[in-house]
Coordinates of C-alpha atoms in Angstrom, one line a residue:
Chain O
M1 CA 6.1 -3.0 -43.2
I2 CA 7.2 -6.5 -44.2
G3 CA 10.8 -5.5 -43.6
Y4 CA 9.8 -4.3 -40.2
I5 CA 8.0 -7.5 -39.3
L6 CA 10.9 -9.6 -40.5
N7 CA 13.3 -7.4 -38.5
R8 CA 11.4 -7.7 -35.3
T9 CA 10.9 -11.5 -35.8
L10 CA 14.6 -11.9 -36.3
A11 CA 15.3 -9.9 -33.2
A12 CA 12.9 -12.0 -31.2
L13 CA 14.5 -15.2 -32.5
V14 CA 17.9 -13.9 -31.3
V15 CA 16.4 -13.2 -27.9
V16 CA 14.9 -16.7 -27.7
F17 CA 18.3 -18.1 -28.7
G18 CA 20.0 -15.9 -26.0
V19 CA 17.5 -16.9 -23.3
S20 CA 17.9 -20.6 -24.2
S21 CA 21.7 -20.3 -24.0
L22 CA 21.4 -18.4 -20.7
V23 CA 19.2 -21.1 -19.2
F24 CA 21.6 -23.8 -20.5
F25 CA 24.7 -22.2 -19.0
M26 CA 23.0 -21.4 -15.8
L27 CA 21.9 -25.0 -15.3
H28 CA 25.2 -26.4 -16.4
L29 CA 27.8 -23.9 -15.0
L30 CA 26.3 -23.2 -11.6
P31 CA 27.3 -25.7 -8.9
G32 CA 25.3 -28.9 -9.1
D33 CA 25.1 -30.3 -12.7
A34 CA 22.3 -32.3 -14.1
V35 CA 23.5 -35.6 -12.5
T36 CA 24.2 -34.1 -9.1
I37 CA 20.7 -32.6 -9.1
M38 CA 19.1 -35.8 -10.4
L39 CA 20.8 -38.1 -8.0
S40 CA 20.8 -35.9 -4.9
E41 CA 18.0 -37.8 -3.3
F42 CA 18.9 -41.3 -4.3
G43 CA 22.4 -41.6 -2.7
A44 CA 23.9 -43.1 -5.9
S45 CA 27.5 -44.5 -5.8
A46 CA 30.4 -42.6 -7.5
R47 CA 30.4 -45.3 -10.3
E48 CA 26.7 -45.0 -11.0
E49 CA 27.1 -41.2 -11.0
A50 CA 30.0 -41.4 -13.5
E51 CA 28.1 -43.8 -15.7
L52 CA 25.0 -41.5 -15.8
R53 CA 27.2 -38.5 -16.5
D54 CA 28.9 -40.4 -19.4
Q55 CA 25.5 -41.6 -20.7
L56 CA 24.1 -38.0 -20.8
G57 CA 27.3 -36.7 -22.4
L58 CA 28.2 -34.5 -19.5
N59 CA 31.8 -35.5 -19.6
D60 CA 32.2 -33.8 -23.0
P61 CA 33.6 -30.3 -23.0
M62 CA 31.0 -27.6 -22.3
L63 CA 31.0 -26.2 -25.8
V64 CA 30.4 -29.6 -27.3
Q65 CA 27.4 -30.1 -24.9
Y66 CA 26.2 -26.6 -25.8
G67 CA 26.4 -27.4 -29.5
R68 CA 24.5 -30.6 -29.0
F69 CA 21.9 -28.8 -27.0
L70 CA 21.4 -26.2 -29.7
A71 CA 21.3 -28.8 -32.5
N72 CA 18.6 -30.8 -30.7
A73 CA 16.7 -27.7 -29.5
V74 CA 16.2 -26.4 -33.1
Q75 CA 14.6 -29.7 -33.9
G76 CA 12.3 -29.4 -30.9
D77 CA 14.2 -32.0 -28.9
F78 CA 14.8 -30.9 -25.3
G79 CA 15.5 -34.5 -24.1
N80 CA 13.3 -37.0 -22.3
S81 CA 11.7 -36.6 -18.9
L82 CA 13.6 -38.8 -16.4
F83 CA 10.4 -40.2 -14.9
S84 CA 7.8 -40.5 -17.7
R85 CA 10.6 -41.2 -20.2
R86 CA 8.6 -39.2 -22.7
P87 CA 10.0 -36.3 -24.8
V88 CA 9.8 -33.1 -22.8
L89 CA 8.3 -30.8 -25.4
P90 CA 5.0 -32.6 -26.0
Q91 CA 4.5 -32.8 -22.2
I92 CA 4.9 -29.1 -22.0
F93 CA 2.7 -28.3 -25.0
E94 CA -0.1 -30.5 -23.4
Q95 CA -0.1 -28.1 -20.5
L96 CA 0.3 -24.9 -22.4
P97 CA -3.4 -24.2 -23.1
K98 CA -4.3 -24.2 -19.4
T99 CA -1.5 -21.7 -18.6
I100 CA -2.5 -19.5 -21.5
E101 CA -6.1 -19.7 -20.4
L102 CA -5.2 -18.5 -16.9
A103 CA -2.9 -15.7 -18.1
L104 CA -5.6 -14.5 -20.5
A105 CA -8.3 -14.6 -17.9
A106 CA -6.0 -12.7 -15.5
T107 CA -5.3 -10.1 -18.2
I108 CA -9.1 -9.6 -18.7
V109 CA -9.5 -9.1 -14.9
G110 CA -6.6 -6.8 -14.8
V111 CA -7.7 -4.6 -17.8
L112 CA -11.4 -4.5 -16.7
F113 CA -10.8 -3.5 -13.1
G114 CA -7.7 -1.4 -14.0
A115 CA -9.8 0.5 -16.6
I116 CA -12.8 1.0 -14.3
F117 CA -10.8 2.3 -11.3
G118 CA -8.2 4.2 -13.3
I119 CA -10.5 6.0 -15.8
T120 CA -13.1 7.0 -13.2
A121 CA -10.3 8.2 -10.9
A122 CA -8.9 10.4 -13.6
V123 CA -12.3 11.8 -14.6
M124 CA -13.2 12.5 -10.9
R125 CA -9.7 13.8 -10.1
N126 CA -9.1 15.0 -6.5
T127 CA -12.4 13.6 -5.2
W128 CA -12.9 10.9 -2.6
W129 CA -13.4 8.4 -5.3
D130 CA -10.0 9.2 -6.8
S131 CA -8.3 8.7 -3.4
I132 CA -10.1 5.5 -2.7
S133 CA -9.3 4.1 -6.2
M134 CA -5.7 4.8 -5.8
I135 CA -5.5 3.4 -2.3
V136 CA -7.3 0.2 -3.4
S137 CA -5.0 -0.1 -6.4
L138 CA -1.9 0.3 -4.2
L139 CA -3.3 -2.4 -1.8
A140 CA -3.8 -4.7 -4.8
L141 CA -0.3 -4.2 -5.9
S142 CA 1.1 -5.0 -2.5
M143 CA -0.7 -8.3 -1.9
P144 CA 1.1 -11.6 -2.6
N145 CA -1.0 -13.3 -5.2
F146 CA -0.6 -16.8 -3.8
W147 CA -1.9 -15.5 -0.4
L148 CA -4.8 -13.8 -2.1
G149 CA -5.5 -17.1 -3.8
L150 CA -5.7 -18.9 -0.5
I151 CA -8.0 -16.2 0.9
F152 CA -10.3 -16.6 -2.1
I153 CA -10.3 -20.4 -1.6
F154 CA -11.2 -19.9 2.1
V155 CA -14.0 -17.3 1.5
F156 CA -15.5 -18.3 -1.9
S157 CA -14.9 -22.0 -2.0
L158 CA -14.7 -23.4 1.5
N159 CA -17.2 -21.1 3.1
L160 CA -19.6 -19.8 0.4
G161 CA -19.1 -22.8 -1.9
W162 CA -19.5 -20.6 -5.0
F163 CA -16.4 -21.9 -6.8
P164 CA -14.5 -25.2 -6.9
V165 CA -11.5 -25.4 -4.5
Q166 CA -9.1 -26.7 -7.1
G167 CA -8.6 -28.2 -10.5
S168 CA -8.8 -26.8 -14.0
D169 CA -11.6 -28.8 -15.8
T170 CA -14.2 -26.1 -16.5
L171 CA -14.2 -22.3 -17.1
W172 CA -15.7 -22.0 -13.6
H173 CA -12.3 -23.3 -12.3
V174 CA -10.4 -20.3 -13.8
V175 CA -12.4 -17.6 -12.1
L176 CA -10.7 -17.5 -8.7
P177 CA -7.2 -18.1 -10.0
A178 CA -7.7 -15.3 -12.6
F179 CA -8.7 -12.9 -9.9
A180 CA -5.9 -13.9 -7.6
L181 CA -3.4 -13.4 -10.4
G182 CA -5.1 -10.4 -12.1
L183 CA -5.9 -8.1 -9.3
S184 CA -2.4 -6.9 -8.7
F185 CA -2.1 -6.3 -12.4
A186 CA -5.4 -4.3 -12.1
G187 CA -3.7 -2.2 -9.4
L188 CA -0.8 -1.4 -11.7
L189 CA -3.1 -0.7 -14.7
A190 CA -5.4 1.5 -12.6
R191 CA -2.5 3.8 -11.8
L192 CA -1.3 3.8 -15.4
F193 CA -4.8 4.4 -16.8
R194 CA -5.3 7.3 -14.4
S195 CA -2.0 9.1 -15.4
A196 CA -2.5 8.4 -19.1
M197 CA -6.0 9.7 -19.0
L198 CA -5.0 12.8 -17.0
E199 CA -2.3 13.5 -19.6
V200 CA -4.7 13.2 -22.5
L201 CA -7.4 15.2 -20.8
G202 CA -5.0 18.1 -20.6
Q203 CA -4.3 18.1 -24.3
D204 CA -5.5 20.8 -26.7
Y205 CA -7.8 18.6 -28.8
V206 CA -9.7 17.6 -25.7
R207 CA -10.1 21.2 -24.8
T208 CA -11.2 22.0 -28.3
A209 CA -13.8 19.2 -28.2
R210 CA -15.2 20.5 -25.0
A211 CA -15.2 24.1 -26.4
K212 CA -17.2 22.8 -29.4
G213 CA -19.8 21.6 -26.9
V214 CA -19.2 17.9 -27.3
A215 CA -20.9 16.0 -24.5
E216 CA -18.5 15.0 -21.7
R217 CA -19.2 11.3 -22.2
S218 CA -18.2 11.6 -25.9
V219 CA -15.1 13.6 -25.0
I220 CA -14.0 10.8 -22.6
N221 CA -15.0 7.9 -24.8
R222 CA -14.1 9.1 -28.3
H223 CA -11.3 11.6 -27.8
A224 CA -9.5 10.8 -24.5
L225 CA -9.8 7.1 -24.0
K226 CA -8.5 6.0 -27.4
N227 CA -5.3 7.9 -27.0
A228 CA -4.9 6.9 -23.3
L229 CA -5.0 3.3 -24.4
I230 CA -1.7 3.5 -26.3
P231 CA 0.7 3.3 -23.3
V232 CA -1.6 0.9 -21.6
V233 CA -1.4 -1.7 -24.4
T234 CA 2.3 -1.9 -24.2
V235 CA 2.1 -2.5 -20.4
V236 CA -0.7 -5.1 -20.9
G237 CA 1.5 -6.9 -23.5
I238 CA 4.6 -6.9 -21.4
N239 CA 2.7 -8.0 -18.3
F240 CA 1.0 -10.9 -20.1
G241 CA 4.4 -12.5 -20.0
F242 CA 4.8 -11.7 -16.3
L243 CA 1.4 -13.3 -15.7
L244 CA 2.7 -16.4 -17.5
G245 CA 5.5 -16.4 -14.9
G246 CA 3.1 -15.6 -12.0
S247 CA 0.8 -18.5 -13.1
V248 CA 3.6 -20.8 -11.8
I249 CA 2.6 -20.1 -8.2
I250 CA -1.2 -19.7 -8.8
E251 CA -1.3 -23.1 -10.5
I252 CA 0.3 -24.7 -7.4
V253 CA -2.2 -22.9 -5.1
F254 CA -5.2 -24.0 -7.0
A255 CA -3.7 -27.4 -8.1
R256 CA -4.4 -26.4 -11.7
Q257 CA -2.8 -28.1 -14.7
G258 CA -0.3 -25.9 -16.5
I259 CA 3.4 -25.3 -17.3
G260 CA 4.0 -23.8 -13.8
N261 CA 2.7 -27.0 -12.1
V262 CA 4.9 -29.1 -14.4
I263 CA 8.0 -27.0 -13.7
I264 CA 7.6 -27.0 -9.9
K265 CA 6.8 -30.7 -9.8
A266 CA 9.8 -31.4 -12.0
I267 CA 12.0 -29.4 -9.7
F268 CA 11.0 -31.5 -6.7
A269 CA 11.4 -34.7 -8.7
H270 CA 14.8 -33.5 -9.9
D271 CA 13.6 -34.0 -13.5
F272 CA 16.4 -31.8 -15.0
Y273 CA 15.3 -31.9 -18.7
L274 CA 11.7 -31.2 -18.0
V275 CA 12.7 -28.1 -15.9
Q276 CA 15.0 -26.9 -18.6
G277 CA 12.5 -27.4 -21.4
G278 CA 9.6 -25.8 -19.3
I279 CA 11.6 -22.7 -18.5
I280 CA 12.8 -22.2 -22.1
V281 CA 9.3 -22.7 -23.6
T282 CA 7.8 -20.2 -21.1
A283 CA 10.5 -17.7 -21.8
A284 CA 10.0 -18.2 -25.6
L285 CA 6.3 -17.6 -25.2
F286 CA 7.1 -14.4 -23.3
V287 CA 9.2 -13.2 -26.2
L288 CA 6.5 -14.2 -28.7
V289 CA 3.9 -12.1 -26.8
N290 CA 6.2 -9.1 -26.7
L291 CA 6.7 -9.5 -30.5
I292 CA 3.0 -9.6 -31.1
V293 CA 2.5 -6.4 -29.0
D294 CA 5.3 -4.7 -30.8
L295 CA 3.7 -5.5 -34.2
T296 CA 0.2 -4.5 -33.3
Y297 CA 1.3 -1.3 -31.6
G298 CA 1.1 0.6 -34.9
V299 CA -2.5 -0.4 -35.4
L300 CA -3.5 1.6 -32.3
D301 CA -1.2 4.6 -33.0
P302 CA -1.1 5.6 -36.7
R303 CA 1.7 8.0 -35.9
I304 CA 4.1 5.1 -35.6
T305 CA 5.7 4.3 -38.9
Y306 CA 7.4 1.1 -39.8
T307 CA 10.9 1.8 -41.1
Chain M
M1 CA 47.9 27.5 0.1
A2 CA 45.7 29.1 -2.4
D3 CA 44.8 25.6 -3.5
V4 CA 43.7 24.7 0.0
A5 CA 41.6 27.7 0.3
T6 CA 39.9 27.0 -3.0
T7 CA 39.3 23.4 -2.0
S8 CA 37.8 24.3 1.3
G9 CA 35.7 27.0 -0.3
D10 CA 34.5 24.4 -2.9
A11 CA 33.7 22.0 -0.1
K12 CA 31.7 24.6 1.7
A13 CA 29.8 25.5 -1.4
A14 CA 29.2 21.9 -2.2
N15 CA 28.1 21.3 1.4
G16 CA 25.8 24.2 1.1
A17 CA 24.4 22.9 -2.2
Y18 CA 24.0 19.5 -0.6
R19 CA 22.0 21.0 2.3
T20 CA 19.9 23.0 0.0
R21 CA 19.3 20.0 -2.2
F22 CA 18.4 17.9 0.8
Q23 CA 16.1 20.5 2.1
M24 CA 14.4 20.7 -1.3
F25 CA 14.1 16.9 -1.3
W26 CA 12.7 16.9 2.2
R27 CA 10.2 19.6 1.5
E28 CA 8.9 17.7 -1.5
F29 CA 8.9 14.4 0.3
R30 CA 7.0 15.9 3.3
R31 CA 4.3 17.2 1.1
N32 CA 3.5 13.7 -0.1
R33 CA 1.0 12.4 2.4
G34 CA 1.3 8.8 1.1
A35 CA 5.1 8.9 1.6
L36 CA 4.7 10.1 5.2
V37 CA 2.2 7.4 6.0
G38 CA 4.5 4.8 4.4
T39 CA 7.5 6.1 6.4
T40 CA 5.5 5.9 9.6
M41 CA 4.3 2.4 8.8
F42 CA 7.8 1.3 8.0
A43 CA 9.3 2.8 11.1
I44 CA 6.7 1.0 13.3
L45 CA 7.4 -2.2 11.5
I46 CA 11.2 -1.9 11.9
A47 CA 10.7 -1.0 15.6
M48 CA 8.5 -4.1 16.1
V49 CA 11.0 -6.3 14.3
V50 CA 14.0 -4.9 16.3
F51 CA 12.3 -5.0 19.7
A52 CA 10.5 -8.3 19.1
P53 CA 11.7 -9.9 22.3
F54 CA 10.2 -7.0 24.3
I55 CA 6.9 -7.1 22.4
T56 CA 6.1 -10.8 22.8
R57 CA 7.0 -13.3 25.5
Y58 CA 6.6 -16.3 23.3
D59 CA 9.3 -18.2 21.4
P60 CA 8.9 -18.2 17.6
I61 CA 10.4 -21.8 17.2
E62 CA 9.7 -23.8 20.4
P63 CA 6.5 -25.9 20.1
N64 CA 3.8 -25.7 22.7
F65 CA 1.5 -28.7 22.0
S66 CA -1.0 -27.7 24.7
A67 CA -2.0 -24.6 22.7
R68 CA -2.4 -26.1 19.2
F69 CA -4.7 -24.3 16.7
E70 CA -6.0 -21.7 19.1
S71 CA -8.0 -19.0 17.4
P72 CA -7.1 -15.3 17.8
S73 CA -7.6 -14.2 21.4
A74 CA -6.2 -11.7 24.0
E75 CA -3.6 -14.4 24.9
H76 CA -2.6 -15.1 21.2
W77 CA -3.5 -12.1 19.1
F78 CA -3.1 -13.9 15.8
G79 CA -3.9 -17.4 17.2
T80 CA -1.5 -20.4 17.2
D81 CA -0.4 -23.0 14.6
R82 CA -0.3 -26.8 14.5
N83 CA 2.6 -26.8 17.0
G84 CA 1.0 -24.3 19.3
R85 CA 3.4 -21.6 18.4
D86 CA 2.1 -18.0 18.7
I87 CA 1.5 -16.7 15.1
F88 CA 2.0 -13.0 16.2
T89 CA 5.4 -13.9 17.5
R90 CA 6.3 -15.8 14.4
V91 CA 5.1 -13.0 12.2
I92 CA 7.2 -10.4 14.0
Y93 CA 10.3 -12.6 14.1
G94 CA 9.6 -13.5 10.5
G95 CA 9.8 -9.8 9.7
R96 CA 13.5 -9.9 10.7
I97 CA 14.2 -12.7 8.2
S98 CA 12.0 -11.5 5.3
L99 CA 13.2 -7.9 5.5
Q100 CA 16.8 -8.9 5.9
V101 CA 16.6 -11.3 3.0
G102 CA 14.7 -8.6 0.9
V103 CA 17.3 -5.9 1.7
I104 CA 20.2 -8.2 0.8
A105 CA 18.6 -9.3 -2.4
V106 CA 18.0 -5.7 -3.4
A107 CA 21.6 -4.8 -2.5
I108 CA 22.9 -7.7 -4.7
G109 CA 20.8 -6.5 -7.6
A110 CA 21.5 -2.8 -7.1
L111 CA 25.3 -3.2 -6.7
L112 CA 25.7 -5.7 -9.5
G113 CA 23.4 -3.7 -11.8
T114 CA 25.0 -0.3 -10.9
F115 CA 28.5 -1.7 -11.6
L116 CA 27.5 -3.3 -14.9
G117 CA 25.4 -0.2 -16.0
L118 CA 28.3 2.1 -15.1
V119 CA 30.9 0.0 -17.0
S120 CA 28.5 -0.4 -20.0
G121 CA 27.6 3.3 -20.2
F122 CA 31.1 4.6 -19.5
Y123 CA 33.1 2.4 -21.9
G124 CA 30.4 2.0 -24.6
G125 CA 31.4 0.1 -27.8
W126 CA 31.6 -3.7 -27.7
V127 CA 31.5 -3.8 -23.8
D128 CA 28.2 -1.9 -23.9
N129 CA 26.9 -4.1 -26.6
V130 CA 27.8 -7.4 -24.9
L131 CA 26.5 -6.3 -21.5
M132 CA 23.3 -4.9 -22.8
R133 CA 22.4 -7.9 -25.0
F134 CA 23.1 -10.0 -21.9
M135 CA 20.6 -7.8 -19.9
D136 CA 18.1 -8.2 -22.7
F137 CA 18.3 -12.0 -22.4
V138 CA 17.9 -11.8 -18.6
L139 CA 15.0 -9.4 -19.0
A140 CA 13.3 -11.6 -21.5
M141 CA 12.5 -14.1 -18.7
P142 CA 9.8 -13.4 -16.2
G143 CA 11.7 -12.6 -13.0
I144 CA 10.1 -15.3 -10.9
L145 CA 11.0 -17.9 -13.5
L146 CA 14.6 -16.7 -13.6
A147 CA 14.8 -16.9 -9.9
I148 CA 13.3 -20.4 -9.9
T149 CA 16.0 -21.5 -12.5
I150 CA 18.8 -20.2 -10.3
V151 CA 17.5 -21.7 -7.1
F152 CA 17.0 -25.0 -9.0
A153 CA 20.7 -24.9 -10.1
L154 CA 22.1 -23.8 -6.7
G155 CA 19.7 -25.8 -4.5
P156 CA 16.8 -24.6 -2.3
S157 CA 17.9 -22.3 0.5
L158 CA 17.3 -18.8 1.7
T159 CA 20.8 -17.7 0.7
N160 CA 20.3 -18.9 -2.8
V161 CA 16.9 -17.2 -2.9
M162 CA 18.6 -13.9 -2.1
I163 CA 21.1 -14.4 -4.8
A164 CA 18.4 -15.5 -7.3
V165 CA 16.0 -12.6 -6.6
G166 CA 19.0 -10.1 -6.6
F167 CA 20.3 -11.4 -9.9
A168 CA 16.8 -11.3 -11.5
S169 CA 16.4 -7.6 -10.6
M170 CA 19.9 -6.6 -11.8
P171 CA 19.0 -5.6 -15.4
Q172 CA 16.6 -2.9 -14.2
Y173 CA 19.4 -1.1 -12.3
A174 CA 21.9 -1.7 -15.1
R175 CA 19.6 0.0 -17.7
V176 CA 18.7 3.0 -15.5
V177 CA 22.4 3.5 -14.5
R178 CA 23.6 3.1 -18.1
A179 CA 21.1 5.8 -19.3
S180 CA 22.2 8.2 -16.5
V181 CA 25.9 7.5 -17.3
L182 CA 25.4 8.2 -21.0
S183 CA 24.0 11.6 -20.2
A184 CA 26.4 12.4 -17.3
K185 CA 29.5 11.6 -19.3
Q186 CA 28.7 14.4 -21.8
L187 CA 28.6 17.0 -19.0
P188 CA 31.3 19.7 -19.1
Y189 CA 32.7 18.9 -15.6
V190 CA 33.3 15.3 -16.6
E191 CA 35.2 16.5 -19.6
A192 CA 37.1 18.9 -17.4
A193 CA 38.0 16.1 -15.0
R194 CA 39.3 14.1 -17.9
A195 CA 41.3 17.0 -19.2
N196 CA 42.8 17.3 -15.8
G197 CA 44.1 13.8 -16.2
A198 CA 41.6 12.0 -14.0
G199 CA 41.7 8.2 -14.6
D200 CA 38.6 6.1 -15.5
L201 CA 38.1 4.9 -12.0
A202 CA 38.2 8.4 -10.6
V203 CA 35.9 9.8 -13.2
M204 CA 33.4 7.0 -12.7
G205 CA 33.6 6.9 -8.9
K206 CA 33.8 10.6 -8.1
H207 CA 32.0 12.4 -11.0
I208 CA 29.5 10.0 -12.6
L209 CA 28.4 7.7 -9.7
P210 CA 26.8 10.5 -7.7
N211 CA 24.6 11.2 -10.7
V212 CA 23.0 7.8 -10.6
F213 CA 22.4 7.8 -6.9
A214 CA 18.8 9.2 -7.1
P215 CA 17.4 6.7 -9.7
V216 CA 19.1 3.8 -8.0
L217 CA 17.7 4.8 -4.6
V218 CA 14.2 5.0 -6.0
L219 CA 14.5 1.7 -7.9
A220 CA 15.9 0.0 -4.8
T221 CA 13.1 1.2 -2.6
L222 CA 10.4 0.1 -5.0
G223 CA 12.5 -3.0 -5.6
L224 CA 12.4 -3.9 -1.9
G225 CA 8.6 -4.5 -2.1
S226 CA 9.0 -6.8 -5.1
A227 CA 11.9 -8.6 -3.4
V228 CA 9.9 -9.3 -0.3
L229 CA 7.1 -10.6 -2.5
S230 CA 9.4 -12.8 -4.6
V231 CA 11.3 -14.2 -1.6
A232 CA 8.0 -15.1 0.1
A233 CA 6.7 -16.7 -3.2
L234 CA 9.8 -18.9 -3.5
S235 CA 9.6 -19.9 0.2
F236 CA 5.9 -20.7 -0.3
L237 CA 6.9 -23.0 -3.2
G238 CA 9.4 -24.7 -0.9
L239 CA 12.5 -23.3 -2.6
G240 CA 13.6 -20.9 0.1
A241 CA 13.5 -21.0 3.9
A242 CA 13.2 -24.4 5.6
P243 CA 10.9 -25.2 8.5
P244 CA 10.8 -24.2 11.3
T245 CA 12.2 -20.8 10.2
P246 CA 9.5 -18.2 10.7
E247 CA 9.8 -16.8 7.2
W248 CA 6.6 -15.1 5.9
G249 CA 6.2 -17.1 2.7
L250 CA 6.8 -20.3 4.6
L251 CA 4.3 -19.3 7.3
I252 CA 1.6 -18.9 4.6
S253 CA 2.6 -22.3 3.2
D254 CA 2.1 -23.8 6.7
G255 CA -1.4 -22.3 6.8
R256 CA -2.3 -23.7 3.4
G257 CA -3.0 -27.2 4.6
V258 CA -5.1 -26.1 7.6
L259 CA -7.0 -23.3 5.8
R260 CA -10.4 -24.8 6.5
R261 CA -9.9 -25.3 10.3
S262 CA -7.5 -22.5 11.1
W263 CA -7.7 -19.5 8.7
W264 CA -5.5 -17.4 10.8
V265 CA -2.4 -19.4 10.3
A266 CA -2.1 -18.2 6.6
T267 CA -4.0 -14.9 6.9
F268 CA -1.8 -12.9 9.2
P269 CA 1.6 -13.5 7.6
G270 CA 0.0 -12.4 4.3
L271 CA -1.2 -9.2 5.9
A272 CA 2.2 -8.6 7.2
I273 CA 3.7 -8.9 3.7
M274 CA 1.0 -6.6 2.3
V275 CA 1.6 -3.9 5.0
T276 CA 5.3 -4.0 4.4
V277 CA 5.1 -3.9 0.6
L278 CA 2.5 -1.1 0.8
A279 CA 4.7 0.9 3.1
V280 CA 7.8 0.5 0.9
N281 CA 5.8 1.3 -2.2
L282 CA 4.5 4.5 -0.6
I283 CA 8.0 5.6 0.4
G284 CA 9.3 4.6 -3.1
D285 CA 6.6 6.7 -4.8
G286 CA 7.4 9.7 -2.5
L287 CA 11.2 9.3 -3.2
R288 CA 10.6 9.1 -6.9
D289 CA 8.5 12.3 -7.0
A290 CA 10.8 14.2 -4.7
L291 CA 14.1 13.1 -6.2
D292 CA 13.4 12.7 -9.8
P293 CA 9.9 13.1 -11.2
R294 CA 11.1 12.2 -14.7
L295 CA 11.3 8.6 -13.5
R296 CA 7.5 8.6 -13.2
G297 CA 6.3 5.9 -15.6
Q298 CA 9.8 4.4 -15.8
V299 CA 10.0 2.9 -12.3

């Protein structure tokens, strides 16, 4: 068990290293290096550009730059923001809780609605409710989340006045963004819950339970649901990472604090190191969530052995 | 001569098999009501986009300041924007751009992914190891974040958005193609082709590639919906199309600032995206079930 955990953690660290390298090389090898991106708006002279390039060590060979980047990164140093002059990492960590709060709230919305629609659709297979549930979930999957966010603002904030239009101060502020982000996830989960439940409901042990005279509610809750949850948990875990990515746009729509907001603002301010650090931290978080899912998987399914 | 006869006989047989396979596919696809609805919706959408100049008499770009912020009416079905431009017209012309960009992004991802998956699965060994670890790293980043990184490095533009969205979707194709290649290269006819002296390129192109067609087609169809959504999201963020281009994401962004006074500016382009993605997803589901039901749950 400990060996397995160590193994998976090591693999996750390799992925974080790989992703960081990928981001580094993408930002350094693609046309437009840090200086070009930073100075694109200010019309700096060639001398100033050369000076800045020298100051940032961009005249060194790429491998030297990469080595320096790695050496600094393992010490948590991703450089300083060009505008606030503060180290990048603390700035990102300050915003992290708000992004996690949104991603968690969206996951809850997704799981709740996905489970309600998916499970009831499976239990009432081939009825009008099944059809409606699947149509609604497909619609939810097809909607752009940023657009849905705007519609929510128009209906629930501007017209009904039930929720604040923007900000991230209270829990009340997270409701609309969580629904905007989580509903398409609910659509995906509803389809998954339905097919997982249908598969489980066709198993011998469910038939046996019914033959024994176990009440239908108990068959669903105690026998079927527990097993149908297994594939769902993996998808929830993987999608938590995607919700982290999706929160980039939702944070902009609702003017919420969070990593997404920092990254997008940094992009428009050409704050190179803040963008690089923000992207790497989000990707690392994504890998961490997948690792946690991987490790807790066995708790749900005792058939999985750690070797 | 005998050779020619055999070849032509083979071709006929193959042709017959192809027809039968197509007929089987069509029978399955037709049975799926959702897929038929999706195909009809998509056909109408394409017709509207292609025949846009015959459907609307307004210009999608030229301002008409005498008709600013008009609400939906018989004259302007979807209302007008801050420059008095007809939203319905901009949505239809926007379809040309959004669909085109989506299709090109999918093509980039599918071609690149298929090529790398093919090479990876076919050669195995260190080539496979290096390529697949690279795919793991790309997959370890949420797609939209990866696309944002690439657009940041290349500079905001619709062309760069296409490249970014295409690149971000590449690993999915590479993985599916690699898996298909791994099973296909064990098949007796591939070994027979090799024994006959066929080179790597011939074996890959003529014997293995046809096997990966079905999963790639299914992935690409379902991927078109995600590509349209991602392209719109990046344009909404200001990283893609530039004003006054009638791109759907940009149209929604235009409507964001005037949401309170003119809800229609943002609403209709969003509905257009939703209908398009829905149609594509329905077709993709139908294709998956008809072509390769084993893919259910994978794509």
